[in-house]
Coordinates of N, CA and C in Angstrom, one line a residue:
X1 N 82.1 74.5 -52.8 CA 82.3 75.5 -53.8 C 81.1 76.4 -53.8
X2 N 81.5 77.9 -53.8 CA 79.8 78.9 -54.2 C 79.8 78.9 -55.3
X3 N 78.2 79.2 -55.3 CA 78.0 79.6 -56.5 C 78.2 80.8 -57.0
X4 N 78.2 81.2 -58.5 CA 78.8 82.3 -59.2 C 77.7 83.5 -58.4
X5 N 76.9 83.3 -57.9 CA 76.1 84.6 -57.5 C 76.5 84.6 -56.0
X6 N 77.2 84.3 -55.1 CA 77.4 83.8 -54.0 C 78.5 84.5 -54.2
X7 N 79.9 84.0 -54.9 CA 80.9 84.5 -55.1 C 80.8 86.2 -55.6
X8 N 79.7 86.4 -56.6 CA 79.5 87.8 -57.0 C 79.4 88.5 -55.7
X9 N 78.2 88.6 -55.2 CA 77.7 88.9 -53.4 C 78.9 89.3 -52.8
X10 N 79.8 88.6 -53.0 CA 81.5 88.5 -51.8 C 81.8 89.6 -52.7
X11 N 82.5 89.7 -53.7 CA 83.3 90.9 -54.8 C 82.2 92.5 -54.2
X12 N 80.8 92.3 -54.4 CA 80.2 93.6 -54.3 C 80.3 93.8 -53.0
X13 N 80.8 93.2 -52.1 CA 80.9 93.4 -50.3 C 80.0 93.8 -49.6
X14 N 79.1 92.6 -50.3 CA 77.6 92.1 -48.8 C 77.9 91.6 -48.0
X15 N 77.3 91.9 -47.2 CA 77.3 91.5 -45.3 C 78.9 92.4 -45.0
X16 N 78.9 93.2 -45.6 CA 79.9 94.1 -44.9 C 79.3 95.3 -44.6
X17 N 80.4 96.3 -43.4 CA 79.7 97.8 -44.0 C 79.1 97.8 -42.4
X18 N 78.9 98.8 -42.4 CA 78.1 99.1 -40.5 C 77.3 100.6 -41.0
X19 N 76.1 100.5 -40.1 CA 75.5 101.6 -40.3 C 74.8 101.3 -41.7
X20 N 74.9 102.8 -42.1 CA 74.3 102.7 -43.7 C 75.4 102.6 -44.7
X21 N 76.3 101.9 -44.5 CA 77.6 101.4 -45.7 C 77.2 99.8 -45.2
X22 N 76.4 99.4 -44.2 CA 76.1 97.5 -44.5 C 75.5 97.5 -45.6
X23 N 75.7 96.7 -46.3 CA 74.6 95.8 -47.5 C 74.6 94.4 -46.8
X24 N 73.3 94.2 -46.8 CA 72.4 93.0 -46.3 C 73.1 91.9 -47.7
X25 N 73.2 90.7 -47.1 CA 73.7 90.0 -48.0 C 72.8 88.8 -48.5
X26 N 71.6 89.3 -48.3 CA 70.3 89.0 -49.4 C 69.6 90.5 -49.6
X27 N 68.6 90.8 -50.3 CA 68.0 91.5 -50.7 C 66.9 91.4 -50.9
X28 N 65.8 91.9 -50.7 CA 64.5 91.5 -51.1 C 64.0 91.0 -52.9
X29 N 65.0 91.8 -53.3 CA 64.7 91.4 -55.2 C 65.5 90.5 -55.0
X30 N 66.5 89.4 -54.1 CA 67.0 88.5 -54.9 C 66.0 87.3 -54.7
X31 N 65.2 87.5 -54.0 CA 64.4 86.2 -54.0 C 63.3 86.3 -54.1
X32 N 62.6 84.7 -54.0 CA 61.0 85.1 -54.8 C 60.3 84.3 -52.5
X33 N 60.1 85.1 -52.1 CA 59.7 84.6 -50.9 C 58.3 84.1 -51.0
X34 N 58.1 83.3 -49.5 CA 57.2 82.6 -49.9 C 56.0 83.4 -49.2
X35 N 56.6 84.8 -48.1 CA 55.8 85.0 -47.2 C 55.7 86.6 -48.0
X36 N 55.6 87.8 -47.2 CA 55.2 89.0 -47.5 C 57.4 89.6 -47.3
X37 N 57.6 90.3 -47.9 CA 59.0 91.1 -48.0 C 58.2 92.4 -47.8
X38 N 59.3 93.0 -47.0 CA 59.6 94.3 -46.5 C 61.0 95.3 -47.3
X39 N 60.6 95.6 -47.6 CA 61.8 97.2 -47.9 C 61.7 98.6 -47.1
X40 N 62.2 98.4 -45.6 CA 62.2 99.6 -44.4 C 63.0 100.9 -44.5
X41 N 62.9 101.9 -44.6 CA 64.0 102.9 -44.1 C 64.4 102.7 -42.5
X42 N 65.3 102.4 -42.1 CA 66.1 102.4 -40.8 C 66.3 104.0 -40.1
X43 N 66.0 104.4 -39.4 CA 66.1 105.8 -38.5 C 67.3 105.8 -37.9
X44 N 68.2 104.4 -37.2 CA 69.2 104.6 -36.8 C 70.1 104.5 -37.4
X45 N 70.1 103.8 -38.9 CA 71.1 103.2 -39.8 C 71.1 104.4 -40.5
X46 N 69.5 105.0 -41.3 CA 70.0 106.0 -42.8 C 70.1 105.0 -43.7
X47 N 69.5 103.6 -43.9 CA 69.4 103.2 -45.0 C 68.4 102.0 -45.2
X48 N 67.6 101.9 -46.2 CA 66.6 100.7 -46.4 C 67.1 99.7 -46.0
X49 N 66.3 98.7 -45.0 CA 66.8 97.1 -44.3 C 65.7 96.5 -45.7
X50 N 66.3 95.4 -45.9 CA 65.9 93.9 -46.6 C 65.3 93.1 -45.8
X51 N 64.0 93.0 -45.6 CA 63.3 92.1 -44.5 C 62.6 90.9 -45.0
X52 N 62.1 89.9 -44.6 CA 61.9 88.7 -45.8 C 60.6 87.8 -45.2
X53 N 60.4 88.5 -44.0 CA 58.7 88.0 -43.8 C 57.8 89.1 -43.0
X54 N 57.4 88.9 -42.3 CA 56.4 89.8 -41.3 C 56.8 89.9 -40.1
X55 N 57.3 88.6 -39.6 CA 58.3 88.0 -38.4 C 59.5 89.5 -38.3
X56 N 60.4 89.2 -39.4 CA 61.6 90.1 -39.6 C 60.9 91.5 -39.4
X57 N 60.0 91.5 -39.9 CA 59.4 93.7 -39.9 C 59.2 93.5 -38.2
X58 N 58.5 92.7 -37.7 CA 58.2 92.8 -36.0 C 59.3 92.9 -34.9
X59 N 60.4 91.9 -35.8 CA 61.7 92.2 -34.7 C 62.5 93.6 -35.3
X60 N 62.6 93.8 -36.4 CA 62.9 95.1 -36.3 C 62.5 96.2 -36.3
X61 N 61.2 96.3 -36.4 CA 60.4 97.8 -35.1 C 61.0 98.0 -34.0
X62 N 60.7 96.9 -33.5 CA 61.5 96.3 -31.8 C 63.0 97.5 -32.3
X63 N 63.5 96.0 -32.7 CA 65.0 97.1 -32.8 C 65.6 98.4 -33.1
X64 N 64.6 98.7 -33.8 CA 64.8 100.1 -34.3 C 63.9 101.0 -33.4
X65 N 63.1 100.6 -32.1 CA 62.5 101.3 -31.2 C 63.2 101.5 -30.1
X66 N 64.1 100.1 -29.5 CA 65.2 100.2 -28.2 C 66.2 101.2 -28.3
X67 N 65.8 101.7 -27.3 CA 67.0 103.2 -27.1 C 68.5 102.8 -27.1
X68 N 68.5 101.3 -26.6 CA 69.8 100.6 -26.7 C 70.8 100.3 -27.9
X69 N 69.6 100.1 -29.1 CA 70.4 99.2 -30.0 C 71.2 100.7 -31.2
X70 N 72.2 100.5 -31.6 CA 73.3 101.7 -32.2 C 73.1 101.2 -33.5
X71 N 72.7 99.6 -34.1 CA 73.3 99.4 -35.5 C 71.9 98.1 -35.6
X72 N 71.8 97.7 -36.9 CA 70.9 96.7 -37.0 C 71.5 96.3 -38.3
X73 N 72.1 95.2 -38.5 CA 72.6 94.4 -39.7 C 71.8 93.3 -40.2
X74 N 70.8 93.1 -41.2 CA 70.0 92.4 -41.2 C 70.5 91.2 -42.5
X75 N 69.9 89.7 -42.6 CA 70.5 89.4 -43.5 C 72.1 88.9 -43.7
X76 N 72.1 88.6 -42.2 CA 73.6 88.9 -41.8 C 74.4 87.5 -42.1
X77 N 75.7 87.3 -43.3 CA 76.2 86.0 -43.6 C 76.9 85.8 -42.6
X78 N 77.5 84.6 -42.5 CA 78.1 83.6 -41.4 C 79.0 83.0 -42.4
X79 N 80.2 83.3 -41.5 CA 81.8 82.6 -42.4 C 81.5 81.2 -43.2
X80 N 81.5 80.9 -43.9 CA 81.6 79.3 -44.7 C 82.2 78.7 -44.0
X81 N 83.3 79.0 -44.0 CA 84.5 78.2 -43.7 C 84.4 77.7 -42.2
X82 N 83.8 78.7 -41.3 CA 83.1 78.0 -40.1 C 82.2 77.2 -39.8
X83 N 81.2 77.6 -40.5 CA 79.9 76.9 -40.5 C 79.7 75.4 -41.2
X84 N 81.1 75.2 -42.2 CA 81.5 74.2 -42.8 C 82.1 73.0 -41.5
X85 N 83.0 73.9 -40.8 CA 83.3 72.9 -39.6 C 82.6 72.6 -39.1
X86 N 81.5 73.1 -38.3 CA 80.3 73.2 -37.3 C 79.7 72.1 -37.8
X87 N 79.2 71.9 -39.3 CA 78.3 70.9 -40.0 C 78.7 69.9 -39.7
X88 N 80.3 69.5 -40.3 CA 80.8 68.6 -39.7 C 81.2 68.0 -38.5
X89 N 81.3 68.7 -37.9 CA 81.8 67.9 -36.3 C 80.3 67.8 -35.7
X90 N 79.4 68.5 -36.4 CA 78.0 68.2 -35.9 C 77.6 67.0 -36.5
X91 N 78.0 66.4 -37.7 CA 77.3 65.7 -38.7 C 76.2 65.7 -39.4
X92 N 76.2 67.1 -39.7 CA 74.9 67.5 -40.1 C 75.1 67.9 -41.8
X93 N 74.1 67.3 -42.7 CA 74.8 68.6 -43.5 C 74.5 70.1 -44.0
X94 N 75.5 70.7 -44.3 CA 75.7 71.8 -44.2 C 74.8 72.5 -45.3
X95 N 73.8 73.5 -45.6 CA 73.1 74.0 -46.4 C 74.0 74.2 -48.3
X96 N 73.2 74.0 -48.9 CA 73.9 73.6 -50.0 C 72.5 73.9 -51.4
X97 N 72.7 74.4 -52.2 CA 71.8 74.7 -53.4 C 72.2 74.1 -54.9
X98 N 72.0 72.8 -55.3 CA 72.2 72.7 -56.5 C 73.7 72.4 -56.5
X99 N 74.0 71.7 -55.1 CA 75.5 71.0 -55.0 C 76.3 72.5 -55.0
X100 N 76.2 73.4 -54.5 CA 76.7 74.6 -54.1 C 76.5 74.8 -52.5
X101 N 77.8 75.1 -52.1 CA 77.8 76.0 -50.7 C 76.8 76.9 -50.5
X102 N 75.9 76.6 -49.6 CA 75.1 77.8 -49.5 C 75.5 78.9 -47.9
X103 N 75.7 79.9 -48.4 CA 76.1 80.9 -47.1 C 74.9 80.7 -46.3
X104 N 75.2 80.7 -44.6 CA 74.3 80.6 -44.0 C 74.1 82.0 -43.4
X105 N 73.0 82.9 -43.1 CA 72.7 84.0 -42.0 C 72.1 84.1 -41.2
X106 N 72.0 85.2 -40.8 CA 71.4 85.4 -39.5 C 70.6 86.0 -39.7
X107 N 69.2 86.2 -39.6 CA 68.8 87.4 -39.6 C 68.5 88.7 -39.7
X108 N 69.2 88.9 -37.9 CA 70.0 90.5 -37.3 C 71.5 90.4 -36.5
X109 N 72.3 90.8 -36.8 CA 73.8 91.0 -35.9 C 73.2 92.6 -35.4
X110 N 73.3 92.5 -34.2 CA 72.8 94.1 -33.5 C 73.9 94.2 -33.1
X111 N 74.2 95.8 -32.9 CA 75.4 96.6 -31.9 C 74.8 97.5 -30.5
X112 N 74.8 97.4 -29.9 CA 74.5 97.5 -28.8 C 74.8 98.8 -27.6
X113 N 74.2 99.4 -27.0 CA 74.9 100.2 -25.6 C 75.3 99.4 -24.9
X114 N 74.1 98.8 -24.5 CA 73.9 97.6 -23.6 C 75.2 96.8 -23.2
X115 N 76.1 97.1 -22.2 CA 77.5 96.7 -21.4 C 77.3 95.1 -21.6
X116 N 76.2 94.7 -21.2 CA 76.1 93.2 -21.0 C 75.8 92.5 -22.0
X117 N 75.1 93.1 -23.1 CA 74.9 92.9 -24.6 C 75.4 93.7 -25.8
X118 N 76.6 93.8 -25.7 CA 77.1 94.7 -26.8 C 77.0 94.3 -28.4
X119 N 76.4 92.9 -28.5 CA 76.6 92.4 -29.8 C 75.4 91.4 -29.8
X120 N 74.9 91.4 -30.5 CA 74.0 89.4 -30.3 C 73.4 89.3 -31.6
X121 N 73.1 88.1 -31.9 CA 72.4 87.7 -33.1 C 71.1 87.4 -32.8
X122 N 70.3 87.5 -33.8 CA 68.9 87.2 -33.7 C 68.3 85.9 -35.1
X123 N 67.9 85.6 -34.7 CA 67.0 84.2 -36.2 C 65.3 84.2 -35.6
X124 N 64.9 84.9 -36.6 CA 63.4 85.1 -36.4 C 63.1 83.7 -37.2
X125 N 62.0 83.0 -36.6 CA 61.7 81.6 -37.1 C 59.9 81.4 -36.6
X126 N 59.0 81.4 -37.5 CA 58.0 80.8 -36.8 C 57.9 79.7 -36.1
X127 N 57.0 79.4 -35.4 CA 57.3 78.7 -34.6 C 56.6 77.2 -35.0
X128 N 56.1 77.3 -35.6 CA 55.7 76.0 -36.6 C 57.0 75.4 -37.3
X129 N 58.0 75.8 -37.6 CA 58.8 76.0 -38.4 C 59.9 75.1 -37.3
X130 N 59.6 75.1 -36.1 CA 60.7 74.5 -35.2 C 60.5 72.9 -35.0
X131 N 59.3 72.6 -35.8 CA 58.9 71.3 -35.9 C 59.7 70.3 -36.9
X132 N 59.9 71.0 -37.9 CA 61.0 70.8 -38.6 C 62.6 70.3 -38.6
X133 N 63.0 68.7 -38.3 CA 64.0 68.6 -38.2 C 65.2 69.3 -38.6
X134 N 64.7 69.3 -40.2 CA 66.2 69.8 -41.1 C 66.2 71.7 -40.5
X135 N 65.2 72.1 -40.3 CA 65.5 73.8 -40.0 C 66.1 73.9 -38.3
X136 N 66.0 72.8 -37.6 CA 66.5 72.6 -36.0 C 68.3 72.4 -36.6
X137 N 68.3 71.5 -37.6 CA 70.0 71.2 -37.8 C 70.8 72.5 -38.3
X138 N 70.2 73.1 -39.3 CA 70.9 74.7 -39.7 C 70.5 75.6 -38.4
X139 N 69.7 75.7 -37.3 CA 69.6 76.5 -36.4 C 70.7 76.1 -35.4
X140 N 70.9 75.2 -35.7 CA 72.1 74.2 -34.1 C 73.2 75.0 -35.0
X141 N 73.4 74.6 -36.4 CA 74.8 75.5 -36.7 C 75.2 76.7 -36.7
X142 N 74.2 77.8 -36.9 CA 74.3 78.9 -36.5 C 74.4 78.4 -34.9
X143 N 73.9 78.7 -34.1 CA 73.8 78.5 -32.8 C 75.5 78.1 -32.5
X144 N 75.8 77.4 -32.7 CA 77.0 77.0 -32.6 C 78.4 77.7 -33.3
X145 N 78.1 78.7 -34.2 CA 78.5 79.5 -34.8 C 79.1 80.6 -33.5
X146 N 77.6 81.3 -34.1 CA 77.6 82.5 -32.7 C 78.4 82.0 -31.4
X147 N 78.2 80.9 -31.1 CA 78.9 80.9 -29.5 C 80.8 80.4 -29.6
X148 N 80.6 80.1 -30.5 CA 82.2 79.9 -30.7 C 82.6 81.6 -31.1
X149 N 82.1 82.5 -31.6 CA 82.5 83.8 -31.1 C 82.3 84.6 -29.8
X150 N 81.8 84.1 -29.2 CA 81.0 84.9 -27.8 C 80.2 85.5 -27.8
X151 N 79.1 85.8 -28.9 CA 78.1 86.3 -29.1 C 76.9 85.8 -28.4
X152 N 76.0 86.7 -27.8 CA 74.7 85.9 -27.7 C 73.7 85.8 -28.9
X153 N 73.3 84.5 -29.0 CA 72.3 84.2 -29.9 C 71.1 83.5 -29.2
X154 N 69.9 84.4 -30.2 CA 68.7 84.1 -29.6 C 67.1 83.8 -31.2
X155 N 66.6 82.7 -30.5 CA 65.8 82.7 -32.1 C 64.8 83.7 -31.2
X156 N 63.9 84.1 -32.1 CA 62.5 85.0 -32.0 C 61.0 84.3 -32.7
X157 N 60.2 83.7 -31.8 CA 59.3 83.4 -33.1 C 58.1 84.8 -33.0
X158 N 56.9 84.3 -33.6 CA 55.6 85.3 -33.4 C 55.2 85.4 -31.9
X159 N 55.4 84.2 -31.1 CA 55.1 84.2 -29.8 C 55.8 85.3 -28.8
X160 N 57.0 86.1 -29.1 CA 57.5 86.8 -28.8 C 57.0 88.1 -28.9
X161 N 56.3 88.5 -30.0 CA 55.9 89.5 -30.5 C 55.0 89.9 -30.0
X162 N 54.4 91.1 -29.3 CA 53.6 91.0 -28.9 C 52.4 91.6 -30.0
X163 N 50.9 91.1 -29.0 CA 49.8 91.2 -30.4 C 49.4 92.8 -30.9
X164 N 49.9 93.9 -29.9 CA 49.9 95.2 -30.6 C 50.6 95.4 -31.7
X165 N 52.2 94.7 -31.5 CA 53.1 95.0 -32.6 C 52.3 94.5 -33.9
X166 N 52.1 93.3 -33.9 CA 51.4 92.2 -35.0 C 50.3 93.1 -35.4
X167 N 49.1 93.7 -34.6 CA 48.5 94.5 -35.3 C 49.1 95.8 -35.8
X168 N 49.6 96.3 -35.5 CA 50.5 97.8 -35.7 C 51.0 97.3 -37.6
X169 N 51.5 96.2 -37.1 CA 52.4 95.9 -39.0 C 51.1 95.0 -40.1
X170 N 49.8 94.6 -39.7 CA 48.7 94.4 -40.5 C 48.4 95.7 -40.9
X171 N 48.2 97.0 -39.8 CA 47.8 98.0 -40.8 C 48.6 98.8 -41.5
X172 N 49.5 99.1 -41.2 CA 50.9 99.5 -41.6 C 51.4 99.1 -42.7
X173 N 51.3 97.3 -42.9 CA 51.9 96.9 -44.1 C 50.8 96.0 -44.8
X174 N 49.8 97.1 -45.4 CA 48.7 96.1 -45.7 C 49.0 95.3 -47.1
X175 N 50.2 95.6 -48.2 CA 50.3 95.2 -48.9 C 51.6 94.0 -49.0
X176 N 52.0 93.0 -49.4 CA 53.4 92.5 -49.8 C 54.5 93.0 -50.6
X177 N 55.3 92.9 -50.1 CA 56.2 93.6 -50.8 C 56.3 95.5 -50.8
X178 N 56.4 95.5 -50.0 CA 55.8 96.9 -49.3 C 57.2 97.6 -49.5
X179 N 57.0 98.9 -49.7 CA 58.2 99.7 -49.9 C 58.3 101.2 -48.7
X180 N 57.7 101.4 -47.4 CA 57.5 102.3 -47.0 C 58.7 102.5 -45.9
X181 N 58.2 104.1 -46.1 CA 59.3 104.7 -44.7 C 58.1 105.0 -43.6
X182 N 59.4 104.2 -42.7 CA 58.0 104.2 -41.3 C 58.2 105.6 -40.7
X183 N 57.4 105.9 -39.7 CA 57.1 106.9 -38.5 C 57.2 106.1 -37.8
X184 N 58.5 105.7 -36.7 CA 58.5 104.9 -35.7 C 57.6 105.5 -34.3
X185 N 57.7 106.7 -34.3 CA 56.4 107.2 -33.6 C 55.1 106.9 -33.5
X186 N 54.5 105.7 -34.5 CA 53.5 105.4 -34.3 C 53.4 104.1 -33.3
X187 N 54.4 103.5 -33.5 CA 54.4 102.6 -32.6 C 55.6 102.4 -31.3
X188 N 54.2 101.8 -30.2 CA 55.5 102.3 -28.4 C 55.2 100.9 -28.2
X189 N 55.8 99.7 -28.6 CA 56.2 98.7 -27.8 C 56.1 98.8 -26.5
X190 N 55.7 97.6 -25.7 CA 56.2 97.7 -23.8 C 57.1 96.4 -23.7
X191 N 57.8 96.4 -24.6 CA 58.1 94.9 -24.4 C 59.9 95.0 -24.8
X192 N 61.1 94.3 -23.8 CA 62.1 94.4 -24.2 C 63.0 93.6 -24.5
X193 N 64.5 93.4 -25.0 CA 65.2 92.1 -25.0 C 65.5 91.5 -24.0
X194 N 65.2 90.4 -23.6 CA 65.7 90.1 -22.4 C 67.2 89.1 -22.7

């Protein structure tokens, strides 16, 4: 069963919408994070992204820098009713809040030029964080998600990032909870999806 704010989320049609009609289906005011939140203006979308650590602002510079990428959906929910199977035939259980269904996401669902990548998911995860049995078992269900669509899915930790980006968003985002419209022009990545 969701919960009543879960169920609400579905009625207002989060995680729907492409471009700047997506709503991210968390939001930075819905939660109290434990790391620094981001509120971006998007240059390819035309609309503020919901970012929810430092991790998330570095892979989407990236994204919003590749001449490739057309859409960036952040925040992105994953069917219940799939991910309910996956748990189970995995034997895992399935994320849950206070005996509530909890929706699982993705990070980023990107849209793509890219012939060979027209679509893929992303899960930005530090990498300390992979040490973690229980966040390996919700990463296996996404994972297993994504590929039962044909999607490529890929995690991202800090190790990926390179250390210009990481400095570029220290000075950039010197506060938490930061509300700014970037100048993607200040920052030239050399680094791309592989």
């Amino acid at each position: 069963m969701l919960s009543k704010k879960q169920e609400k989320w579905l009625r207002e049609g989060r995680g729907e919408g492409e471009l700047a009609d997506y709503k991210p289906w968390i939001r930075v005011s819905d939660i109290s994070s434990s790391g620094r939140s981001h509120r971006v203006f998007g240059h390819k979308t035309k609309r503020t992204h919901h970012l929810l650590s430092d991790l998330e602002l570095a892979t989407f510079l990236f994204l919003e820098w590749s001449h490739t990428v057309l859409d960036i959906r952040e925040q992105f929910p994953l069917k219940y009713d799939d991910t309910l199977t996956i748990a189970e035939e995995k034997q895992v259980k399935h994320p849950s809040v206070r005996g509530d269904i909890h929706i699982m996401t993705s990070d980023f669902y990107v849209v793509s030029s890219n012939k060979n990548y027209s679509q893929f998911a992303l899960q930005a995860k530090y990498s300390k964080d992979l040490d973690d049995i229980r966040t390996i078992e919700k990463l296996e269900i996404e994972r297993h998600y994504w590929q039962s669509k044909g999607i490529p899915w890929q995690i991202i930790t800090e190790k990926d990032i390179p250390k210009t980006i990481q400095n570029n968003i220290a000075w950039l985002y010197p506060e938490s909870n930061s509300e700014i419209t970037l100048n993607i022009d200040l920052l030239q990545p050399d680094w791309t999806l592989h």
